[in-house]
Amino acid sequence: MKHSSPSFLRNRLQALTLSFVGLCMGGLCIGGLCSAGAALAQTRANLEAFDDAPERVPQLTVCSQNLQMYGRYSEVRSKLRGVSEQAYRDKEIALVHRMVSARCDVIAVQEIISRTDERGEEVLKLFADALKKGSGRTFIGKVGSSNDEGMRNAILVAADRGSIENVVSYHRAELPKLSEDQKPRFFGRGPLEMQIAIKPRGEGKRQILTVVNFHFKSRAGGGDDPSGLGWETYRMEMAEALRRIIIERHKDSLGGSGGILVVMGDRNTDFDSATAKLLDGTLALSDFQTGAPCRLGKRGTPLCQGNVAKAPILTSVLTLDPETKLMGGTYRLGKRQFWLDDILLPSATLGYAWKSDLKEGDFDSELVFTPEEASDHALVLARLYW
């Protein structure tokens, strides 16, 4: 990753300071070496104090939002009986408010309500028009194909920040089976992948960003799940399939030598679930098959024997951020909160989301819950730097 000169200076000062400190602690202090080290340490501290300097302006803000059923009013009313037209308008305004206040440049959205791809594109255009009225920015986008009769994923891009290069839907991908005697299953709402050519900002360089937007099966209708786990095994198969697709298609990005890869969306299960572990790569579906070392707990969490977990290939910039994780979750149900929504980056490229080169693991991420009329899911965001 290319660093601007102030960041480079900070890193060099850090290395020099550590060298001086080591020498002084060892009793070697020649020609004012220790006083020079102290001066360097103070200079570095001063630089850290100004870490929000102009060069840390983010190149891009990526967001994800479950829209909680957004479509034409007539179609929304058929699914949410009793919703008034005024409530529908208030919801649209609230969604736009969230995205504008977050300064989203690329937005993965779930729950576009439409029965066909063509109608879905019309709905997305309506929302893009509302975004333009609220922000003054033009948004372009694409809706993904779906196996769900009325619900789709989509991705929006601010035209002043990037252009769409390629779009792929994975709704036709057959899922791996947890048990061989199962019937073949597919994604409910097909994950949508988009390559975007990002325009440079300031001293930044042109980047190709790949966004994968996913929305796994919810717990709705869980009484029909023979496992009694609210469709967790179905979500596990989706997570395994999506991880395999990502590994096959984006090896360079996973290793840090390709463009920037961001995987985000609504997992519909908590951060410690088996689905979450399969998606990030710490576990695999084979770890749960007959005779394997893992089984599912009552909440769908993995219970494994021995040292089964592997190094993750994807890492959450929400649940591992020191500040963001204190917000408790992206979805509230009564007094409980759950991390249903997530933004994940390859473990090798997490530096793109750091607030500072000097603060490894401190990601520039947030949750936006207001206005509440927008959705029962928080908007989640991460700011990227390069």
Short mmCIF file of C-alpha atoms in Angstrom, two decimals:
data_model
loop_
_atom_site.label_atom_id
_atom_site.label_comp_id
_atom_site.label_asym_id
_atom_site.label_seq_id
_atom_site.Cartn_x
_atom_site.Cartn_y
_atom_site.Cartn_z
CA MET A 1 0.00 0.00 0.00
CA LYS A 2 1.42 3.39 -0.97
CA HIS A 3 1.89 5.84 1.91
CA SER A 4 1.88 9.64 1.69
CA SER A 5 4.99 11.42 2.90
CA PRO A 6 3.63 12.37 6.39
CA SER A 7 2.71 8.73 7.03
CA PHE A 8 6.10 7.60 5.78
CA LEU A 9 7.78 10.13 8.08
CA ARG A 10 5.81 8.85 11.07
CA ASN A 11 6.85 5.27 10.35
CA ARG A 12 10.53 6.22 9.95
CA LEU A 13 10.39 8.21 13.19
CA GLN A 14 8.83 5.25 14.95
CA ALA A 15 11.67 2.96 13.82
CA LEU A 16 14.36 5.48 14.73
CA THR A 17 12.79 6.18 18.12
CA LEU A 18 12.64 2.48 18.99
CA SER A 19 16.31 2.12 18.00
CA PHE A 20 17.36 5.04 20.20
CA VAL A 21 15.31 3.77 23.13
CA GLY A 22 16.91 0.34 22.84
CA LEU A 23 20.39 1.80 22.84
CA CYS A 24 19.73 4.09 25.81
CA MET A 25 18.14 1.32 27.86
CA GLY A 26 21.27 -0.73 27.20
CA GLY A 27 23.42 1.99 28.77
CA LEU A 28 24.88 3.27 25.47
CA CYS A 29 24.55 7.08 25.27
CA ILE A 30 27.13 8.61 22.94
CA GLY A 31 27.30 12.21 21.71
CA GLY A 32 23.81 13.16 22.82
CA LEU A 33 22.25 10.08 21.26
CA CYS A 34 19.66 9.71 24.04
CA SER A 35 18.63 13.36 23.96
CA ALA A 36 18.22 13.05 20.18
CA GLY A 37 16.05 10.00 20.76
CA ALA A 38 13.93 11.94 23.23
CA ALA A 39 13.51 14.73 20.68
CA LEU A 40 12.45 12.23 18.01
CA ALA A 41 9.97 10.66 20.41
CA GLN A 42 8.45 14.09 21.07
CA THR A 43 8.29 14.86 17.35
CA ARG A 44 6.51 11.56 16.70
CA ALA A 45 4.07 12.30 19.53
CA ASN A 46 3.34 15.66 17.94
CA LEU A 47 2.68 14.00 14.60
CA GLU A 48 0.32 11.53 16.25
CA ALA A 49 -1.54 14.43 17.84
CA PHE A 50 -2.26 15.71 14.33
CA ASP A 51 -3.20 12.32 12.92
CA ASP A 52 -6.44 13.72 11.53
CA ALA A 53 -4.39 15.85 9.14
CA PRO A 54 -5.71 16.44 5.58
CA GLU A 55 -3.92 13.40 4.14
CA ARG A 56 -6.27 11.17 6.17
CA VAL A 57 -9.32 12.25 4.22
CA PRO A 58 -10.85 8.92 3.12
CA GLN A 59 -10.70 7.97 -0.51
CA LEU A 60 -14.04 6.16 -0.27
CA THR A 61 -16.88 5.41 2.15
CA VAL A 62 -18.58 2.04 1.67
CA CYS A 63 -21.98 1.41 3.29
CA SER A 64 -24.48 -1.40 3.66
CA GLN A 65 -28.15 -1.04 4.55
CA ASN A 66 -31.03 -3.48 4.85
CA LEU A 67 -33.87 -1.29 3.55
CA GLN A 68 -36.54 -3.25 5.45
CA MET A 69 -38.65 -3.65 2.33
CA TYR A 70 -38.31 -0.76 -0.09
CA GLY A 71 -40.20 -0.77 -3.36
CA ARG A 72 -43.18 0.82 -5.03
CA TYR A 73 -45.81 1.73 -2.48
CA SER A 74 -48.35 -0.74 -3.89
CA GLU A 75 -45.91 -3.65 -3.56
CA VAL A 76 -44.71 -2.63 -0.11
CA ARG A 77 -48.31 -2.35 1.11
CA SER A 78 -49.01 -5.90 -0.09
CA LYS A 79 -46.24 -7.16 2.20
CA LEU A 80 -46.66 -4.71 5.08
CA ARG A 81 -50.41 -4.46 5.43
CA GLY A 82 -51.62 -1.25 6.98
CA VAL A 83 -48.56 0.87 6.12
CA SER A 84 -49.73 4.35 5.13
CA GLU A 85 -48.42 6.28 2.17
CA GLN A 86 -47.13 8.95 4.57
CA ALA A 87 -45.20 6.33 6.56
CA TYR A 88 -43.77 5.05 3.29
CA ARG A 89 -42.57 8.55 2.34
CA ASP A 90 -41.17 9.17 5.81
CA LYS A 91 -39.20 5.93 5.54
CA GLU A 92 -37.71 6.95 2.20
CA ILE A 93 -36.68 10.34 3.59
CA ALA A 94 -35.14 8.68 6.66
CA LEU A 95 -33.13 6.23 4.53
CA VAL A 96 -31.80 9.06 2.40
CA HIS A 97 -30.93 11.02 5.56
CA ARG A 98 -28.82 8.12 6.87
CA MET A 99 -26.90 7.69 3.64
CA VAL A 100 -26.31 11.39 3.08
CA SER A 101 -25.20 12.00 6.67
CA ALA A 102 -22.80 9.02 6.39
CA ARG A 103 -21.45 10.40 3.08
CA CYS A 104 -21.79 7.01 1.44
CA ASP A 105 -20.02 6.63 -1.92
CA VAL A 106 -20.81 2.93 -2.54
CA ILE A 107 -23.94 1.40 -1.00
CA ALA A 108 -24.89 -2.28 -0.81
CA VAL A 109 -28.64 -2.50 -0.19
CA GLN A 110 -30.81 -5.48 0.66
CA GLU A 111 -34.58 -5.96 0.41
CA ILE A 112 -35.43 -4.23 -2.86
CA ILE A 113 -39.04 -5.33 -3.29
CA SER A 114 -39.93 -6.38 -6.86
CA ARG A 115 -41.09 -9.48 -8.67
CA THR A 116 -38.81 -9.09 -11.71
CA ASP A 117 -35.34 -7.77 -12.44
CA GLU A 118 -36.81 -5.06 -14.65
CA ARG A 119 -39.14 -3.80 -11.92
CA GLY A 120 -36.24 -3.97 -9.50
CA GLU A 121 -34.21 -1.62 -11.71
CA GLU A 122 -37.15 0.79 -11.73
CA VAL A 123 -37.32 0.69 -7.92
CA LEU A 124 -33.57 1.29 -7.63
CA LYS A 125 -33.90 4.27 -10.01
CA LEU A 126 -36.64 5.70 -7.77
CA PHE A 127 -34.35 5.42 -4.76
CA ALA A 128 -31.39 6.88 -6.68
CA ASP A 129 -33.59 9.85 -7.60
CA ALA A 130 -34.49 10.34 -3.93
CA LEU A 131 -30.78 10.19 -3.04
CA LYS A 132 -30.02 12.85 -5.66
CA LYS A 133 -32.66 15.16 -4.22
CA GLY A 134 -31.20 14.73 -0.75
CA SER A 135 -27.52 14.89 -1.62
CA GLY A 136 -27.19 16.63 -4.97
CA ARG A 137 -25.15 13.61 -6.15
CA THR A 138 -26.01 11.25 -9.00
CA PHE A 139 -26.05 7.54 -8.12
CA ILE A 140 -25.89 4.70 -10.62
CA GLY A 141 -26.53 1.08 -9.76
CA LYS A 142 -27.62 -2.42 -10.54
CA VAL A 143 -30.13 -4.89 -9.09
CA GLY A 144 -29.21 -8.57 -8.83
CA SER A 145 -31.29 -11.52 -9.97
CA SER A 146 -33.01 -13.53 -7.27
CA ASN A 147 -34.61 -16.86 -6.47
CA ASP A 148 -36.87 -15.03 -4.03
CA GLU A 149 -40.10 -14.05 -5.78
CA GLY A 150 -40.18 -10.57 -4.30
CA MET A 151 -36.81 -9.53 -2.82
CA ARG A 152 -33.43 -8.58 -4.32
CA ASN A 153 -29.99 -7.15 -3.58
CA ALA A 154 -28.57 -4.07 -5.29
CA ILE A 155 -25.48 -1.86 -5.30
CA LEU A 156 -25.38 1.91 -5.79
CA VAL A 157 -22.33 3.98 -6.75
CA ALA A 158 -21.92 7.77 -6.59
CA ALA A 159 -21.06 8.75 -10.19
CA ASP A 160 -18.57 11.37 -8.98
CA ARG A 161 -16.52 8.63 -7.26
CA GLY A 162 -16.64 5.70 -9.64
CA SER A 163 -17.98 3.90 -12.69
CA ILE A 164 -19.37 0.38 -12.93
CA GLU A 165 -17.06 -2.01 -14.81
CA ASN A 166 -18.75 -5.40 -14.33
CA VAL A 167 -21.68 -7.02 -12.50
CA VAL A 168 -22.26 -10.70 -11.65
CA SER A 169 -25.14 -12.36 -9.79
CA TYR A 170 -24.63 -15.71 -8.06
CA HIS A 171 -28.29 -16.69 -7.80
CA ARG A 172 -27.69 -19.75 -10.01
CA ALA A 173 -24.86 -21.13 -7.86
CA GLU A 174 -25.83 -24.47 -6.28
CA LEU A 175 -25.01 -24.65 -2.59
CA PRO A 176 -22.78 -27.35 -1.06
CA LYS A 177 -24.69 -29.84 1.07
CA LEU A 178 -24.31 -30.35 4.78
CA SER A 179 -25.83 -33.81 4.29
CA GLU A 180 -25.59 -35.78 1.07
CA ASP A 181 -29.23 -36.90 1.17
CA GLN A 182 -30.47 -33.29 0.93
CA LYS A 183 -32.12 -31.87 -2.15
CA PRO A 184 -30.07 -29.23 -4.03
CA ARG A 185 -30.53 -25.71 -2.67
CA PHE A 186 -29.69 -22.23 -3.97
CA PHE A 187 -29.24 -18.76 -2.53
CA GLY A 188 -32.58 -17.13 -1.72
CA ARG A 189 -31.44 -13.67 -2.78
CA GLY A 190 -28.44 -14.18 -5.02
CA PRO A 191 -25.24 -12.45 -3.85
CA LEU A 192 -24.38 -9.57 -6.18
CA GLU A 193 -20.81 -8.76 -7.18
CA MET A 194 -19.75 -5.48 -8.78
CA GLN A 195 -16.38 -4.18 -9.98
CA ILE A 196 -16.09 -0.40 -9.75
CA ALA A 197 -13.33 1.84 -11.12
CA ILE A 198 -12.75 4.37 -8.33
CA LYS A 199 -11.63 7.86 -9.29
CA PRO A 200 -8.62 9.12 -7.29
CA ARG A 201 -9.09 11.82 -4.68
CA GLY A 202 -6.16 14.13 -3.90
CA GLU A 203 -2.90 12.18 -4.11
CA GLY A 204 -4.70 8.85 -4.25
CA LYS A 205 -4.44 6.50 -7.20
CA ARG A 206 -7.08 4.85 -9.35
CA GLN A 207 -8.33 1.63 -7.77
CA ILE A 208 -10.58 -1.21 -8.81
CA LEU A 209 -13.00 -1.96 -5.98
CA THR A 210 -14.92 -5.24 -5.91
CA VAL A 211 -18.04 -5.27 -3.75
CA VAL A 212 -19.91 -8.47 -2.91
CA ASN A 213 -23.36 -7.84 -1.43
CA PHE A 214 -25.06 -10.76 0.35
CA HIS A 215 -28.35 -11.34 2.18
CA PHE A 216 -28.74 -14.78 3.74
CA LYS A 217 -31.95 -16.49 4.82
CA SER A 218 -33.67 -14.98 7.85
CA ARG A 219 -35.13 -16.89 10.80
CA ALA A 220 -38.63 -16.21 9.46
CA GLY A 221 -40.63 -19.41 9.18
CA GLY A 222 -38.14 -21.15 11.44
CA GLY A 223 -40.88 -23.48 12.67
CA ASP A 224 -40.62 -25.25 9.31
CA ASP A 225 -36.92 -25.93 9.76
CA PRO A 226 -36.59 -29.62 10.74
CA SER A 227 -33.29 -28.91 12.52
CA GLY A 228 -35.04 -26.51 14.92
CA LEU A 229 -32.24 -23.96 14.43
CA GLY A 230 -34.10 -21.24 12.55
CA TRP A 231 -32.53 -22.14 9.19
CA GLU A 232 -28.96 -21.87 10.49
CA THR A 233 -27.85 -24.91 8.47
CA TYR A 234 -29.24 -23.29 5.28
CA ARG A 235 -27.30 -20.10 6.06
CA MET A 236 -24.18 -22.20 6.70
CA GLU A 237 -24.43 -23.67 3.22
CA MET A 238 -24.82 -20.16 1.77
CA ALA A 239 -21.77 -18.92 3.69
CA GLU A 240 -19.68 -21.90 2.53
CA ALA A 241 -20.74 -21.35 -1.09
CA LEU A 242 -19.99 -17.63 -1.00
CA ARG A 243 -16.57 -18.13 0.60
CA ARG A 244 -15.65 -20.72 -2.04
CA ILE A 245 -16.71 -18.33 -4.81
CA ILE A 246 -14.64 -15.52 -3.31
CA ILE A 247 -11.56 -17.75 -2.97
CA GLU A 248 -11.90 -18.97 -6.55
CA ARG A 249 -12.51 -15.57 -8.13
CA HIS A 250 -10.44 -13.21 -5.98
CA LYS A 251 -7.22 -14.97 -4.96
CA ASP A 252 -5.11 -11.89 -5.78
CA SER A 253 -7.28 -9.56 -3.70
CA LEU A 254 -7.27 -12.02 -0.79
CA GLY A 255 -3.49 -12.07 -0.91
CA GLY A 256 -3.17 -8.29 -1.06
CA SER A 257 -1.86 -8.04 -4.63
CA GLY A 258 -5.14 -7.38 -6.44
CA GLY A 259 -7.69 -4.59 -6.16
CA ILE A 260 -9.67 -3.84 -3.02
CA LEU A 261 -12.30 -6.43 -2.06
CA VAL A 262 -15.17 -5.60 0.30
CA VAL A 263 -17.76 -8.22 1.30
CA MET A 264 -20.78 -6.74 3.04
CA GLY A 265 -24.44 -7.31 3.69
CA ASP A 266 -26.96 -8.95 6.02
CA ARG A 267 -25.88 -12.32 7.43
CA ASN A 268 -29.15 -12.72 9.41
CA THR A 269 -27.29 -14.46 12.20
CA ASP A 270 -24.95 -13.24 14.95
CA PHE A 271 -21.18 -12.71 14.79
CA ASP A 272 -20.41 -15.89 16.77
CA SER A 273 -22.65 -18.22 14.74
CA ALA A 274 -21.47 -21.11 12.58
CA THR A 275 -22.54 -19.13 9.50
CA ALA A 276 -20.27 -16.24 10.47
CA LYS A 277 -17.33 -18.61 11.01
CA LEU A 278 -17.87 -20.30 7.66
CA LEU A 279 -18.08 -16.99 5.85
CA ASP A 280 -14.84 -15.63 7.33
CA GLY A 281 -13.04 -18.95 6.77
CA THR A 282 -12.16 -19.91 10.34
CA LEU A 283 -14.33 -23.02 9.89
CA ALA A 284 -15.54 -25.02 6.88
CA LEU A 285 -18.74 -26.93 6.17
CA SER A 286 -16.75 -30.18 6.28
CA ASP A 287 -16.05 -29.47 9.97
CA PHE A 288 -19.77 -30.12 10.65
CA GLN A 289 -20.44 -33.15 8.47
CA THR A 290 -20.87 -36.69 9.76
CA GLY A 291 -18.06 -37.68 12.08
CA ALA A 292 -16.52 -34.18 11.95
CA PRO A 293 -15.23 -32.39 15.08
CA CYS A 294 -17.92 -29.67 15.23
CA ARG A 295 -21.62 -29.60 16.02
CA LEU A 296 -24.16 -26.84 16.48
CA GLY A 297 -25.26 -25.42 19.82
CA LYS A 298 -28.82 -24.28 20.50
CA ARG A 299 -28.16 -20.79 19.15
CA GLY A 300 -26.43 -22.07 16.04
CA THR A 301 -22.98 -21.45 17.50
CA PRO A 302 -20.21 -23.93 16.69
CA LEU A 303 -19.10 -26.36 19.38
CA CYS A 304 -15.84 -27.96 18.25
CA GLN A 305 -13.39 -30.48 19.65
CA GLY A 306 -9.67 -29.83 19.46
CA ASN A 307 -7.85 -27.16 17.49
CA VAL A 308 -10.11 -26.92 14.44
CA ALA A 309 -10.27 -23.18 13.71
CA LYS A 310 -8.10 -21.80 10.91
CA ALA A 311 -6.78 -18.32 10.18
CA PRO A 312 -9.60 -16.18 8.72
CA ILE A 313 -9.52 -15.06 5.11
CA LEU A 314 -12.04 -12.28 5.82
CA THR A 315 -12.17 -10.03 8.87
CA SER A 316 -14.96 -7.81 10.22
CA VAL A 317 -14.06 -4.12 10.49
CA LEU A 318 -17.11 -3.64 12.73
CA THR A 319 -16.92 -6.27 15.47
CA LEU A 320 -13.13 -6.00 15.78
CA ASP A 321 -13.02 -2.21 15.94
CA PRO A 322 -12.36 -0.94 19.52
CA GLU A 323 -15.09 1.72 19.35
CA THR A 324 -17.66 0.24 16.96
CA LYS A 325 -17.92 -3.07 18.83
CA LEU A 326 -19.10 -1.17 21.92
CA MET A 327 -22.32 -0.28 20.08
CA GLY A 328 -23.48 -3.86 20.70
CA GLY A 329 -24.93 -4.86 17.36
CA THR A 330 -26.68 -3.75 14.18
CA TYR A 331 -30.15 -5.09 14.98
CA ARG A 332 -32.17 -4.61 18.14
CA LEU A 333 -34.90 -6.94 19.36
CA GLY A 334 -36.25 -5.94 22.73
CA LYS A 335 -33.29 -5.53 25.05
CA ARG A 336 -30.99 -7.68 22.92
CA GLN A 337 -28.72 -6.67 20.05
CA PHE A 338 -27.28 -8.80 17.28
CA TRP A 339 -24.51 -8.33 14.70
CA LEU A 340 -26.60 -9.34 11.70
CA ASP A 341 -24.97 -6.90 9.28
CA ASP A 342 -21.26 -6.80 8.56
CA ILE A 343 -18.44 -5.38 6.45
CA LEU A 344 -15.52 -7.73 5.85
CA LEU A 345 -12.16 -7.21 4.18
CA PRO A 346 -9.47 -9.77 3.35
CA SER A 347 -7.20 -10.14 6.35
CA ALA A 348 -4.19 -9.22 4.17
CA THR A 349 -5.64 -5.81 3.22
CA LEU A 350 -7.17 -4.57 6.48
CA GLY A 351 -4.84 -1.56 6.41
CA TYR A 352 -7.14 0.07 3.87
CA ALA A 353 -9.69 0.55 6.68
CA TRP A 354 -7.36 1.74 9.47
CA LYS A 355 -7.91 5.22 10.85
CA SER A 356 -4.16 5.69 10.99
CA ASP A 357 -1.03 3.89 9.86
CA LEU A 358 0.11 4.04 13.48
CA LYS A 359 -3.00 2.40 14.95
CA GLU A 360 -3.21 -1.13 13.61
CA GLY A 361 -6.63 -2.66 14.19
CA ASP A 362 -8.40 0.66 14.85
CA PHE A 363 -10.81 0.67 11.91
CA ASP A 364 -12.66 3.71 10.64
CA SER A 365 -16.13 2.16 10.88
CA GLU A 366 -19.50 3.22 12.28
CA LEU A 367 -23.14 2.21 12.80
CA VAL A 368 -25.98 4.66 12.08
CA PHE A 369 -29.30 3.93 13.80
CA THR A 370 -31.07 7.25 13.23
CA PRO A 371 -33.58 8.20 12.01
CA GLU A 372 -35.30 5.09 13.34
CA GLU A 373 -38.01 5.29 10.65
CA ALA A 374 -35.44 4.26 8.03
CA SER A 375 -35.01 0.59 8.95
CA ASP A 376 -34.86 -1.84 11.85
CA HIS A 377 -31.25 -2.51 10.81
CA ALA A 378 -28.48 0.03 11.33
CA LEU A 379 -26.62 1.41 8.36
CA VAL A 380 -23.03 0.13 8.60
CA LEU A 381 -20.07 1.91 7.03
CA ALA A 382 -16.31 1.81 6.65
CA ARG A 383 -14.00 4.51 5.33
CA LEU A 384 -11.14 3.36 3.12
CA TYR A 385 -7.72 5.00 2.65
CA TRP A 386 -4.93 4.45 0.13
#
